[in-house]
CSV table of C-alpha atoms in Angstrom, one decimal:
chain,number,residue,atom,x,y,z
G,933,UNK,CA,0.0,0.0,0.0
G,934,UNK,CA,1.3,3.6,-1.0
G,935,UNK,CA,1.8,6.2,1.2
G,936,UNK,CA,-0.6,8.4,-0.2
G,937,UNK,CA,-3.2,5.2,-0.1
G,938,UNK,CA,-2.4,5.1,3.7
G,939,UNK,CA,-3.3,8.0,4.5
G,940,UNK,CA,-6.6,8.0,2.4
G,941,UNK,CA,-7.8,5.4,4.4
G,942,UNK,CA,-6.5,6.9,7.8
G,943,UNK,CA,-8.6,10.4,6.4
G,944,UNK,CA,-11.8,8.2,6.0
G,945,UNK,CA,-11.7,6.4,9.3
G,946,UNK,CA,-11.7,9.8,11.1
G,947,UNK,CA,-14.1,11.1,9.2
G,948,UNK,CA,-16.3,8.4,9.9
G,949,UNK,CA,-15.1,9.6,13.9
G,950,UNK,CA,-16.1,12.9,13.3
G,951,UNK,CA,-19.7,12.2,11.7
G,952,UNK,CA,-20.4,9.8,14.4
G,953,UNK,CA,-19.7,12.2,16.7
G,954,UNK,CA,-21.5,15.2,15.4
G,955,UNK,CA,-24.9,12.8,15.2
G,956,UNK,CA,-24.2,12.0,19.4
G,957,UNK,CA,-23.9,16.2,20.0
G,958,UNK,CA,-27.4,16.1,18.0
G,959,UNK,CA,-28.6,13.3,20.3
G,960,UNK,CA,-27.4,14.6,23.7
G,961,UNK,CA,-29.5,17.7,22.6
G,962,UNK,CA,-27.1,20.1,20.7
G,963,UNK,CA,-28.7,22.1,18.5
G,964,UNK,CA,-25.0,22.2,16.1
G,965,UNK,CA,-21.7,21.2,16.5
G,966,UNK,CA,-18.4,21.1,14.5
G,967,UNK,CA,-15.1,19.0,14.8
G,968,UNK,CA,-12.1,19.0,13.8
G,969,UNK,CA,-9.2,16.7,13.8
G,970,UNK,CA,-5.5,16.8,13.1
G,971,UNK,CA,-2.8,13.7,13.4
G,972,UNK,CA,0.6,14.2,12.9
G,973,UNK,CA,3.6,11.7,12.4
G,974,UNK,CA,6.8,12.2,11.7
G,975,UNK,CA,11.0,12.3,12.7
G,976,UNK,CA,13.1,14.9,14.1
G,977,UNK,CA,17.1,14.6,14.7
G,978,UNK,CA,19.5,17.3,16.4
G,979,UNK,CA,23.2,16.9,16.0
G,980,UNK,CA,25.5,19.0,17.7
G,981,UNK,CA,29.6,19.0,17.5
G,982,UNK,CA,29.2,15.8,15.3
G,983,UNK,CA,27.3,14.2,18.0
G,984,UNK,CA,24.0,13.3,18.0
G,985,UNK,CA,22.1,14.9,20.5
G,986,UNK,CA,18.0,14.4,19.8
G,987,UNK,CA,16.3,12.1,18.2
G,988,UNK,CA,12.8,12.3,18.4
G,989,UNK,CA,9.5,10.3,16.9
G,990,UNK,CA,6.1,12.1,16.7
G,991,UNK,CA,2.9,10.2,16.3
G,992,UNK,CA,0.2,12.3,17.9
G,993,UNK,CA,-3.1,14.0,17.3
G,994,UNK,CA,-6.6,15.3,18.8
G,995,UNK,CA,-10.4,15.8,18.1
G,996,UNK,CA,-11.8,19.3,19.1
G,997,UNK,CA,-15.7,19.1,19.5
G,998,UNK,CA,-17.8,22.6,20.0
G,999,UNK,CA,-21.4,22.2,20.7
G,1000,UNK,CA,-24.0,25.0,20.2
G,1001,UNK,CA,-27.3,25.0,22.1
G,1002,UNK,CA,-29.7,27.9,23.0
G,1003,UNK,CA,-27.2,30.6,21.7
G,1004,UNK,CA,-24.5,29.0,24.4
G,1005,UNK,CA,-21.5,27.0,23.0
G,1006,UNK,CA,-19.5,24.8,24.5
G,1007,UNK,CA,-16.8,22.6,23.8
G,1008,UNK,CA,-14.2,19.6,24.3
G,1009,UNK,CA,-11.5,17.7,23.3
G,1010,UNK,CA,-9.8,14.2,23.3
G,1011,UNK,CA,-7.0,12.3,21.6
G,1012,UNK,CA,-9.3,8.6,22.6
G,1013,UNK,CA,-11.5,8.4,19.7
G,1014,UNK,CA,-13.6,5.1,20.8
G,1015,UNK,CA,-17.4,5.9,20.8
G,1016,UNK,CA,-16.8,6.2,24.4
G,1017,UNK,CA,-14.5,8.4,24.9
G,1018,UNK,CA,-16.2,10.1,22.0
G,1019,UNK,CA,-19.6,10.0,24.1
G,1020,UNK,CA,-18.0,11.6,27.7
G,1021,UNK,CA,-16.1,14.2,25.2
G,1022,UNK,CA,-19.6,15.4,24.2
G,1023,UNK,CA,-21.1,15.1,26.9
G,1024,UNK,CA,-18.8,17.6,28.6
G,1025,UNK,CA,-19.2,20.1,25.2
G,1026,UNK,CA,-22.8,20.3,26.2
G,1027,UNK,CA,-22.7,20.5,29.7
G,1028,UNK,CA,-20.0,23.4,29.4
G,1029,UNK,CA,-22.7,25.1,27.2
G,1030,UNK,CA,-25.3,25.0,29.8
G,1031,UNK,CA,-23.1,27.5,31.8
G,1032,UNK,CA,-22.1,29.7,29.3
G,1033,UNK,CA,-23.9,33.1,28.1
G,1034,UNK,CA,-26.2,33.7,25.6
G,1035,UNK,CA,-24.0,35.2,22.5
G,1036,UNK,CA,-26.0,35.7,19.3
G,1037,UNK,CA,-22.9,36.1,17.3
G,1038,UNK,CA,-21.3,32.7,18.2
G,1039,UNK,CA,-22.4,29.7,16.1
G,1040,UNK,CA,-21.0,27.8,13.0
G,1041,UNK,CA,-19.6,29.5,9.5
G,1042,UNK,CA,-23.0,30.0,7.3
G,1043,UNK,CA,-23.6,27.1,4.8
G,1044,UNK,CA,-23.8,29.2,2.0
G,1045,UNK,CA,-19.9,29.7,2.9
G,1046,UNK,CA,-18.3,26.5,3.1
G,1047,UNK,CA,-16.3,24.4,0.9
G,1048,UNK,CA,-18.4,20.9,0.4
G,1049,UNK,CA,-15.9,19.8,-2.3
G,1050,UNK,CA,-12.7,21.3,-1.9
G,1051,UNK,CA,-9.8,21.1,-4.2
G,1052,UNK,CA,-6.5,19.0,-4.0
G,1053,UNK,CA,-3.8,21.7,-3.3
G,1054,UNK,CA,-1.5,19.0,-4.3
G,1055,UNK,CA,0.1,19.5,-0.2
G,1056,UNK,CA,0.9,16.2,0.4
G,1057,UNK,CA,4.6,14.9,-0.2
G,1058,UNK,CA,6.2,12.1,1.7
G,1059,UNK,CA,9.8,11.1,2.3
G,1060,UNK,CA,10.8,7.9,3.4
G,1061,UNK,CA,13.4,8.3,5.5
G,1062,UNK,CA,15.0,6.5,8.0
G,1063,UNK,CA,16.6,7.4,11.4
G,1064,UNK,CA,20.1,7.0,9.9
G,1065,UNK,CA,19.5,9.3,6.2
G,1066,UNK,CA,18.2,12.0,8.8
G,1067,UNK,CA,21.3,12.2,10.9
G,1068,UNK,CA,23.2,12.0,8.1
G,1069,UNK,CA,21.7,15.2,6.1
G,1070,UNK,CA,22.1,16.6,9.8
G,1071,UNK,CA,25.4,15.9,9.9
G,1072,UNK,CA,26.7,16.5,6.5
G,1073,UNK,CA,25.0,20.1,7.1
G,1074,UNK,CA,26.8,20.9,10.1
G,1075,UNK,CA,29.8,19.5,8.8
G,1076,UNK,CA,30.2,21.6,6.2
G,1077,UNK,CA,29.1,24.6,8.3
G,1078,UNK,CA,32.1,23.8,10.7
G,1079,UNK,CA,35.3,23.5,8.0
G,1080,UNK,CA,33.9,26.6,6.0
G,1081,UNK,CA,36.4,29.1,8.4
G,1082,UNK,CA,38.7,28.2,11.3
G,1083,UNK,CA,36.4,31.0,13.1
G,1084,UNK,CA,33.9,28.5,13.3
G,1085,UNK,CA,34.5,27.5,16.6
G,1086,UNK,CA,31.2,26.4,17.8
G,1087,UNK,CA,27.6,25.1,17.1
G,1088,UNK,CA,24.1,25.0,18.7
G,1089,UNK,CA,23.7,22.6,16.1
G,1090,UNK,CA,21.7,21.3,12.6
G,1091,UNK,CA,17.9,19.8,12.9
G,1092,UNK,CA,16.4,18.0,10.2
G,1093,UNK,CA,12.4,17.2,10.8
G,1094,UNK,CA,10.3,15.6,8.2
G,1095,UNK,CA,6.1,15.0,9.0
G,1096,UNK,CA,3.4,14.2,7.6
G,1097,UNK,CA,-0.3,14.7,9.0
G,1098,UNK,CA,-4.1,15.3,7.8
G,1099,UNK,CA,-6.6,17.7,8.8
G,1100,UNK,CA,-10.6,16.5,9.1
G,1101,UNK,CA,-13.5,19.0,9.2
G,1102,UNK,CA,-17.2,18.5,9.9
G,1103,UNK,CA,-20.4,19.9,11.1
G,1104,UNK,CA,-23.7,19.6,10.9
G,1105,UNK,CA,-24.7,21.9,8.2
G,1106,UNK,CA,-23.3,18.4,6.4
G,1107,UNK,CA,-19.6,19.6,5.6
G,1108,UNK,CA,-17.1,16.6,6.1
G,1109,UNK,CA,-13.7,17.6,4.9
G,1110,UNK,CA,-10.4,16.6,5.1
G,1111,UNK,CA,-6.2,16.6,3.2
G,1112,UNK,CA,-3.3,15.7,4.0
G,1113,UNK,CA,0.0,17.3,4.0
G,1114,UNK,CA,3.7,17.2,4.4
G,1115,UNK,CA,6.5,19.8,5.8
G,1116,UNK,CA,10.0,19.3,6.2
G,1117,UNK,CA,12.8,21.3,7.2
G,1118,UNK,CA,16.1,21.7,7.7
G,1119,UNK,CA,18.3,24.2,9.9
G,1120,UNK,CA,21.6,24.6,11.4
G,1121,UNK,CA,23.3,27.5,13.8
G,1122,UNK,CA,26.6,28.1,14.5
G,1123,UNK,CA,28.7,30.5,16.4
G,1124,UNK,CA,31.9,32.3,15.3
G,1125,UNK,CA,34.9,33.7,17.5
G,1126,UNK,CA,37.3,36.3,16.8
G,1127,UNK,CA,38.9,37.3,19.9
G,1128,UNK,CA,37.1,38.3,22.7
G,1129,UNK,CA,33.7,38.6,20.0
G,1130,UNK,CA,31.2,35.8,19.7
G,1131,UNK,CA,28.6,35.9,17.1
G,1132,UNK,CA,25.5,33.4,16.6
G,1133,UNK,CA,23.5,32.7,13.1
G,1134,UNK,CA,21.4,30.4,11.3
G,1135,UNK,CA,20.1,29.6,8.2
G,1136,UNK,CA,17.2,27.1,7.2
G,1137,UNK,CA,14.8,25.9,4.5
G,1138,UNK,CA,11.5,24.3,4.8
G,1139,UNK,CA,9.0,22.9,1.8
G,1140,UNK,CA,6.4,20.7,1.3
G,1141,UNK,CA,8.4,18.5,-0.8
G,1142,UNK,CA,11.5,16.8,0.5
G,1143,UNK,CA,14.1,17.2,-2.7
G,1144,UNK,CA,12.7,20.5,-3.2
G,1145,UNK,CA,14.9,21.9,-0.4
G,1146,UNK,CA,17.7,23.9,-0.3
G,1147,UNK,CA,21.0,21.4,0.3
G,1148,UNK,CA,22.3,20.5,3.6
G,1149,UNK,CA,25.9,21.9,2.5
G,1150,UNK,CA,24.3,25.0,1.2
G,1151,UNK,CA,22.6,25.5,4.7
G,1152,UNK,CA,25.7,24.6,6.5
G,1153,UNK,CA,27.8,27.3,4.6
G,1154,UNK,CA,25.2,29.9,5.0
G,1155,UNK,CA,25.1,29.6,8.5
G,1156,UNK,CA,28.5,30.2,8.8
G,1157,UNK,CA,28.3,33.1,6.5
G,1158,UNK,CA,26.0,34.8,8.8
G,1159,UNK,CA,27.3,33.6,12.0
G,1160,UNK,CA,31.1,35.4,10.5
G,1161,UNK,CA,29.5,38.6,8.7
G,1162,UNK,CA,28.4,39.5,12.3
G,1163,UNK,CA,31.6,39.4,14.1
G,1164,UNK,CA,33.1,43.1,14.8
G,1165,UNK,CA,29.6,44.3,15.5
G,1166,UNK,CA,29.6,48.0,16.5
G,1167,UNK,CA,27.4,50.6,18.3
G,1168,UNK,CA,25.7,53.9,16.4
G,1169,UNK,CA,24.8,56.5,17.7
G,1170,UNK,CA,21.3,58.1,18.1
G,1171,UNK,CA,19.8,59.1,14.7
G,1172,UNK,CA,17.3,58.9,12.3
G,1173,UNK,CA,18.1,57.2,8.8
G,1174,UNK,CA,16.5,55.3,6.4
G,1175,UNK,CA,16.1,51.5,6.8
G,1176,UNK,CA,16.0,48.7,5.2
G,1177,UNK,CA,14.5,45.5,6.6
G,1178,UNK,CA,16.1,42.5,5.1
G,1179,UNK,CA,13.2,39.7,3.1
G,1180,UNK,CA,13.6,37.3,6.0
G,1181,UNK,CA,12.6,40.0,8.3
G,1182,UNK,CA,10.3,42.4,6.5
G,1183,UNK,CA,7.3,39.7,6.4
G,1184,UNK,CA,7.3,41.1,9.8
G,1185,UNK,CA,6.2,44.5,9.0
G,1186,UNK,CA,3.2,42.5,7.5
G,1187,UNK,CA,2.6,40.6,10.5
G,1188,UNK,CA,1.9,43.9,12.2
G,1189,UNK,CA,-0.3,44.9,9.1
G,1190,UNK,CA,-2.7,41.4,9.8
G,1191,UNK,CA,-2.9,42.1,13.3
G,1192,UNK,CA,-4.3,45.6,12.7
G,1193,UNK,CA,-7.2,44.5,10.1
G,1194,UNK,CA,-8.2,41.3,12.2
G,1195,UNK,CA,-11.9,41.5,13.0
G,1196,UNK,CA,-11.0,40.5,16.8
G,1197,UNK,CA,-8.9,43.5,17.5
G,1198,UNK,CA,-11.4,45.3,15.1
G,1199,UNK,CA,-14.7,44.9,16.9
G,1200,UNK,CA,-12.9,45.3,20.2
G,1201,UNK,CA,-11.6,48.7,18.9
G,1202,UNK,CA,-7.7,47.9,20.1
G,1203,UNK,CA,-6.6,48.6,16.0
G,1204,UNK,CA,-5.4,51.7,14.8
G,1205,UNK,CA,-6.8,50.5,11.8
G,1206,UNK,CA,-10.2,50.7,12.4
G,1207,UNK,CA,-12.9,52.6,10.0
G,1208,UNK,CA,-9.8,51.6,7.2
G,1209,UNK,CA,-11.8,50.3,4.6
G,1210,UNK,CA,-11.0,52.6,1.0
G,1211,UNK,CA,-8.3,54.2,2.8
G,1212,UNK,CA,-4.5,54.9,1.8
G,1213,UNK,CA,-2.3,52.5,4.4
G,1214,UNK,CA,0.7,51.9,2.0
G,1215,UNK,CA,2.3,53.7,-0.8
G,1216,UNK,CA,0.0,53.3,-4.0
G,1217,UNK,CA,2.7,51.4,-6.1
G,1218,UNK,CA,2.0,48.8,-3.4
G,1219,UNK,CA,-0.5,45.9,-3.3
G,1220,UNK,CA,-1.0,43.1,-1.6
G,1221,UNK,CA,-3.3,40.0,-3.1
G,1222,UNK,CA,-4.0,36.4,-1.3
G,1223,UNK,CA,-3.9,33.3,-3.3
G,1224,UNK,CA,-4.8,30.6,-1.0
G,1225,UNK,CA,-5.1,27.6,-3.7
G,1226,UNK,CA,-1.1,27.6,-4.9
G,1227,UNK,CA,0.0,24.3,-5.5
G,1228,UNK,CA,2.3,22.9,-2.6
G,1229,UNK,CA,2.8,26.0,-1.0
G,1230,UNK,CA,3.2,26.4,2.9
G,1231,UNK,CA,0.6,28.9,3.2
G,1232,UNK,CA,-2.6,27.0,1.1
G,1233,UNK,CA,-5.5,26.1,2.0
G,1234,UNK,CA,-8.8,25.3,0.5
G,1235,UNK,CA,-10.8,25.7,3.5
G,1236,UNK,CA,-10.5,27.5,7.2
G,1237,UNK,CA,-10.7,26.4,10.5
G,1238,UNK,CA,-14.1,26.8,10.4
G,1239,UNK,CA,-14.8,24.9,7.2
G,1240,UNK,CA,-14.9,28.7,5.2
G,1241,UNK,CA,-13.9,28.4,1.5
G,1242,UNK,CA,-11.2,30.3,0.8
G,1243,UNK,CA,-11.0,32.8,-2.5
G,1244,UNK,CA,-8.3,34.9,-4.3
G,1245,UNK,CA,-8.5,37.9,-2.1
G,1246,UNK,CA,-7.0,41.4,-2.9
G,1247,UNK,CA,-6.0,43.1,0.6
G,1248,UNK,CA,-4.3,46.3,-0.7
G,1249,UNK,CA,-5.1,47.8,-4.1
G,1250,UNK,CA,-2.7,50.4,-4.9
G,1251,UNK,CA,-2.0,51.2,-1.3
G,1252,UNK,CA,-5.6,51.1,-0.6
G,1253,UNK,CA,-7.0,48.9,2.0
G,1254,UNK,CA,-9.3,46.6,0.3
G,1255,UNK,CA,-10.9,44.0,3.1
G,1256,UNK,CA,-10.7,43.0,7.0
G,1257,UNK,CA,-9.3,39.6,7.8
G,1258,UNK,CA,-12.9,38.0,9.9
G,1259,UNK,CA,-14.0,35.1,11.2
G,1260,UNK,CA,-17.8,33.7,11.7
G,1261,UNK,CA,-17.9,35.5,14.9
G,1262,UNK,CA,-15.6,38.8,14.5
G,1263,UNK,CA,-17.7,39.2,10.9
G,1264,UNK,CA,-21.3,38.6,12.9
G,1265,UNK,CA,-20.1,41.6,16.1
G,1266,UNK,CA,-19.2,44.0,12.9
G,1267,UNK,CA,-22.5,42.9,10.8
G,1268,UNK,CA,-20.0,41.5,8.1
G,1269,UNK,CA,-19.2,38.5,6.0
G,1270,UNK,CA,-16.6,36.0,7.4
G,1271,UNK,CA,-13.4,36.3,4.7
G,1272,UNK,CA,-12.5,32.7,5.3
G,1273,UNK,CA,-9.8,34.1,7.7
G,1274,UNK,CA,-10.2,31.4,10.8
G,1275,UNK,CA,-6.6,30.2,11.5
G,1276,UNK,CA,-4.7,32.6,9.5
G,1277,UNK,CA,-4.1,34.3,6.3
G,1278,UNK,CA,-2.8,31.9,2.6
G,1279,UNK,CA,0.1,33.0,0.5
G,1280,UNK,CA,0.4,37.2,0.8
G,1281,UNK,CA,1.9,38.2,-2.4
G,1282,UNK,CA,3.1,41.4,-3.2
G,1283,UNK,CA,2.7,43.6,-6.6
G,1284,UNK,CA,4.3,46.5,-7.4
G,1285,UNK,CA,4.3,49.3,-9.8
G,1286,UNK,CA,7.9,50.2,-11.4
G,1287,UNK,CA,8.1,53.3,-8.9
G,1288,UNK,CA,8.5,50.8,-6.0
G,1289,UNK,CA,10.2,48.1,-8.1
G,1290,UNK,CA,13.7,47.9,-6.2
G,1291,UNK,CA,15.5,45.3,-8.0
G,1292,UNK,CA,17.4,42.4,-6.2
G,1293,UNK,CA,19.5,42.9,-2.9
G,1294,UNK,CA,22.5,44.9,-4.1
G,1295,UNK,CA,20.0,47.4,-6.3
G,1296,UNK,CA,18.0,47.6,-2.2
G,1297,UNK,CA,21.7,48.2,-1.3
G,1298,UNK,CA,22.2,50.9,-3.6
G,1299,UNK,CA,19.1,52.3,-3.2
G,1300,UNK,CA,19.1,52.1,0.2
G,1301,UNK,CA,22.7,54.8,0.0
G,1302,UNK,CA,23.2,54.9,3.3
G,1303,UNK,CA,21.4,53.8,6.4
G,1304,UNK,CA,20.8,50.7,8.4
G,1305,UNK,CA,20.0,47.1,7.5
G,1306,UNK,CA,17.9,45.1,9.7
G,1307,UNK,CA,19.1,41.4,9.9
G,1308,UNK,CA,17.4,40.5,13.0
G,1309,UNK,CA,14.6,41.5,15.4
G,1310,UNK,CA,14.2,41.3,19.5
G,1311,UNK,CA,11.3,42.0,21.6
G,1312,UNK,CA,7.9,42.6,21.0
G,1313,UNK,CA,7.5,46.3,21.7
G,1314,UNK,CA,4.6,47.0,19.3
G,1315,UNK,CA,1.4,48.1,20.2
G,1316,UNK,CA,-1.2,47.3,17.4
G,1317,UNK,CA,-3.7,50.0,19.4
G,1318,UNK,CA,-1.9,52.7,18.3
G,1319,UNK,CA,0.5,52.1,16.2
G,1320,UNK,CA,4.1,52.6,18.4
G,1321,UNK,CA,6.9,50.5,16.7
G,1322,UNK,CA,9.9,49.9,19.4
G,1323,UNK,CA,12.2,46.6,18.9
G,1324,UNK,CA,16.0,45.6,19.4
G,1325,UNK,CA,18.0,45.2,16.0
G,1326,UNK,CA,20.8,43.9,14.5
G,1327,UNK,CA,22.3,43.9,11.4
G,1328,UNK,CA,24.7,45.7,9.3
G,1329,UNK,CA,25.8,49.5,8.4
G,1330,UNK,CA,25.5,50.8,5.2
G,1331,UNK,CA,27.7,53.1,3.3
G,1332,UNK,CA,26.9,54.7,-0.5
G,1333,UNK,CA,25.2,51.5,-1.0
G,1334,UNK,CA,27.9,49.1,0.4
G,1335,UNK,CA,27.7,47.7,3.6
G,1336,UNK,CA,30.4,49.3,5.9
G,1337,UNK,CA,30.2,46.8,9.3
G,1338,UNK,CA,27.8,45.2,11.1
G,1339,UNK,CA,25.9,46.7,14.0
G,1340,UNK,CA,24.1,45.1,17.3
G,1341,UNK,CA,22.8,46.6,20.4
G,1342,UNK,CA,20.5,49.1,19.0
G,1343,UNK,CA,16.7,50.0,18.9
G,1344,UNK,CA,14.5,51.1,16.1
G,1345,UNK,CA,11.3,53.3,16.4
G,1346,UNK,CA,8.6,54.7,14.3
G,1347,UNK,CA,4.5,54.2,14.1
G,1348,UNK,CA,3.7,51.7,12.1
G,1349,UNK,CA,1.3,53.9,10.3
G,1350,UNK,CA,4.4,56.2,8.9
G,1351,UNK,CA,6.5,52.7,8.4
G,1352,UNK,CA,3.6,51.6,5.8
G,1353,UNK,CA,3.2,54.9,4.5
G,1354,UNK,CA,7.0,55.7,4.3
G,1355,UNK,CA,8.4,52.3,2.1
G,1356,UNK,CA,9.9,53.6,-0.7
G,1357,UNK,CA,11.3,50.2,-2.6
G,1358,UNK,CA,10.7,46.3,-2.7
G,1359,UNK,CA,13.0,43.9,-4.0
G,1360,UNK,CA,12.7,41.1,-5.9
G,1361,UNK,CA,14.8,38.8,-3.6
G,1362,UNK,CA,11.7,37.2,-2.5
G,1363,UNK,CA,11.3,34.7,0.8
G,1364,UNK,CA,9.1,32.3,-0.6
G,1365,UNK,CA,9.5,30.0,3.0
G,1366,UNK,CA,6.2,32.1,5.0
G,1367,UNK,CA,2.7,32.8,4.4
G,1368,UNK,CA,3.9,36.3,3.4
G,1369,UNK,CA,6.1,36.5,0.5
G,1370,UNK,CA,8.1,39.8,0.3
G,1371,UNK,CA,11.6,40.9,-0.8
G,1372,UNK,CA,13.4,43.8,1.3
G,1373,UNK,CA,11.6,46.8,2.5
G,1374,UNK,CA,13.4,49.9,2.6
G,1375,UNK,CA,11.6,52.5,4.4
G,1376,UNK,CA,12.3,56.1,4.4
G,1377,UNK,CA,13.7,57.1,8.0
G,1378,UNK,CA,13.3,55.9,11.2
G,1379,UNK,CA,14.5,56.8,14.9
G,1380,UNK,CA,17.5,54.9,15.5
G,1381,UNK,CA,18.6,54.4,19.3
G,1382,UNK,CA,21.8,53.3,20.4
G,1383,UNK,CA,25.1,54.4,23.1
C-alpha cells in the first residue's frame, strides 16, 4: 500500500469519527456542532559538535468538538476516539454550554460559505526516510558549516524534521472535509569567534516536498556566513536614517499589518486600523493579493478552520486597504461577511508598480545609500492599538550603498502607520518559506537608538 493510499484510508476512518460524533452532540440535545481533527507523524534529529544529541518520533493528534445549544457553546476535546470516549467528550461540550452566556454572534460558518468539495492543493509529499538518512543530512550540514572558516568554533547545532499529517473538518450543516500534508525542514546555527567577540546565526529551509529543499551543504555554509558577517559588530549613535529590513525579516512589518485589520482586535476597537476600509495604508505602487489555492505552497488552503472556502482575495489595491481579515464571529459583532480568515491568512503576495520596483539585494543596497539594514529583530514592543513601533535590531551599516560593518545593540522606532506609508522600494529577492512573500523593504527614515 502507498503512502498516499495510507493516509486516504487513515482520512476516512476519522471522518467516519467525526460524523459519528456530530450525530451523538445532535442526540445529547445540541442544536449544532463542529469537529475538527488533526494527526501528525513524523522524525526529528539534532546533532550538535558531530554528535547526536536528539532524536525524536512524533505520532500524535486530537479531536476538538464545539457544541451550540440555545445561543450558548460549549466545547471539548480528546486524543481517545472510541465511541466512548467520544460520548464523555460530548457530553462535557454540552454541559460546558449550559453555563455559558447567551451570544447571538457565536455559532458555526454560514452554509452558503463553506467548501463541500474542496480542491487537491497538491500538499501532500512524503519522504521515506529512515533514522540513519536524517542524521546523516544533519550531519553533513553541520559538517560543512564547521570546516567553511577556522572562526567556526562552535555550534548549537543542525535539525532536520520531516512530517506528515491530515486535517478532518465536519459539522452539521453536512460539511465533512479533510487533506493531507507534508512539511519538512532543515536548519543549522553556528557560532563564530574572533577574539574576545562571539557571534550566533542560522540559516534554514522548509518545503512541502523533500528534494525541493535547499542542500544540507548549502545551509551549513550559509550559516557560517551569517554567523562570521556578524563578528566586529559595532554601536551607532542616536539618529534617524532610512532603513532597510532585510526579506527574511520584512514579512514582519506585514505581520503587524494582519494584526491591525483582524476583526477581533477590530470589533474590540484595540486597532489603529479601524474605520480603514478605502483608505491609503501603504504607498499606491504597493499591493497586496492572497492566493490561498497555490500548489504545494506552505501557506494554502482550500478551507478555514471553520470549514470557510477560501478565495483569491485582494487586501491592498494600490495602497488602498481593500478587506478586514474576519472570522464567523468577529464578521457577525461587525455585521459583516466571514473572509475565510479562521486560522490565519494563505500565500500574501506582493505587486508592485515600477516606482516601487527595487531590483534584487544589491539594487535595495544601492538604493538604500546609506542607512541601516535590519538582519534581526528582538522583543515585541509593538502596540497594534496605536500604532508605536519599538524593537531591538541587529544587522549591518551601510555606506553609498555598500555595507560598511555590522551593528548590534540598537533599537529602532517609528508608528507603524508612517513605516507603511514611508516604504519607498521592494526587491525582488523574495522569501518564498512564510505565508507572506516579500523581498526587502526599505523604508524612508526611522529613529534609530543606540550608546
Amino acid at each position: 500500500m502507498s503512502d498516499s493510499e495510507s493516509i486516504q484510508m487513515q482520512i476516512e476512518h476519522v471522518k467516519k469519527r467525526v460524523n459519528d460524533a456530530m450525530t451523538m452532540a445532535k442526540t445529547l440535545g445540541a442544536d449544532g456542532a463542529e469537529v475538527a481533527m488533526s494527526r501528525q507523524q513524523g522524525l526529528s534529529v539534532s546533532t550538535r559538535m558531530g554528535e547526536v544529541e536528539n532524536v525524536e518520533f512524533t505520532n500524535d493528534g486530537g479531536l476538538g468538538i464545539t457544541v451550540y445549544k440555545d445561543g450558548r457553546k460549549g466545547s471539548a476535546s480528546t486524543a481517545d476516539l472510541s465511541e466512548k470516549a467520544l460520548k464523555q467528550a460530548i457530553e462535557a461540550a454540552v454541559n460546558i454550554a449550559k453555563y455559558t452566556s447567551v451570544d447571538e454572534c457565536s455559532g458555526m460558518a454560514d452554509k452558503d460559505r463553506l467548501a463541500m468539495a474542496p480542491e487537491d492543493l497538491d500538499l501532500y509529499h512524503p519522504k521515506a526516510l529512515t533514522t540513519e538518512q536524517a542524521i546523516s543530512l544533519a550531519k553533513a550540514c553541520e559538517d560543512t558549516a564547521l570546516g567553511y572558516d577556522k572562526r567556526i568554533t562552535n555550534s548549537d547545532g543542525a535539525t532536520l524534521a520531516s512530517f506528515e499529517g491530515f486535517k478532518v473538518y465536519g459539522n452539521t450543516h453536512g460539511q465533512l472535509v479533510g487533506y493531507p500534508s507534508t512539511r519538512h525542514s532543515l536548519s543549522c546555527v553556528m557560532i563564530a569567534n574572533e577574539g574576545d567577540d562571539m557571534q550566533r546565526d542560522y540559516a534554514y529551509t522548509v518545503s512541502r516536498e523533500f528534494d525541493a529543499m535547499e542542500s544540507a551543504a548549502k545551509i551549513g555554509q550559509q550559516a557560517s556566513i551569517e554567523a562570521l558577517s556578524r563578528l566586529g559588530a559595532r554601536k551607532l549613535s542616536t539618529t534617524k536614517v532610512p532603513v532597510m529590513f532585510r526579506a527574511d525579516i520584512a514579512n514582519t512589518l506585514f505581520g503587524h499589518f494582519i494584526a491591525a485589520i483582524s476583526g477581533g482586535n477590530l470589533y474590540r476597537k484595540s486597532s489603529f486600523l479601524m474605520d480603514s476600509i478605502g483608505k491609503q495604508v501603504f504607498p499606491e505602487f504597493l499591493s497586496i493579493s492572497e492566493r490561498p489555492h497555490l500548489k504545494k505552497a506552505l501557506a494554502s488552503s482550500a478551507f478555514d478552520a471553520e470549514g470557510v472556502a477560501t478565495v483569491d482575495r485582494e487586501i491592498i489595491t494600490d495602497g488602498s486597504l481593500a478587506t478586514y481579515l474576519l472570522t464567523s464571529y468577529s464578521a457577525r459583532k461587525m455585521g459583516l461577511k466571514t473572509t475565510g480568515h479562521a486560522g490565519g491568512i494563505h500565500n500574501w503576495q506582493l505587486g508592485m508598480k515600477e516606482s516601487g520596483q527595487g531590483g534584487d539585494f544589491d539594487a535595495m543596497l544601492k538604493t538604500l545609500g546609506t542607512g541601516l539594514l535590519v538582519t534581526e529583530l528582538m522583543g515585541q514592543g509593538v502596540n497594534v492599538v496605536t500604532g508605536d513601533y519599538s524593537r531591538g535590531a541587529a544587522g549591518f551599516w551601510v555606506e553609498n550603498g555598500e555595507i560598511a560593518y555590522p551593528v548590534d545593540e540598537i533599537t529602532i522606532a517609528g508608528k507603524l502607520q508612517d513605516i507603511f506609508s514611508g516604504i519607498v522600494a521592494i526587491g525582488n529577492d523574495t522569501d518564498m518559506r512564510g505565508s507572506i512573500r516579500t523581498g526587502s523593504i526599505i523604508v524612508n527614515e526611522m529613529q534609530i537608538a543606540g550608546s
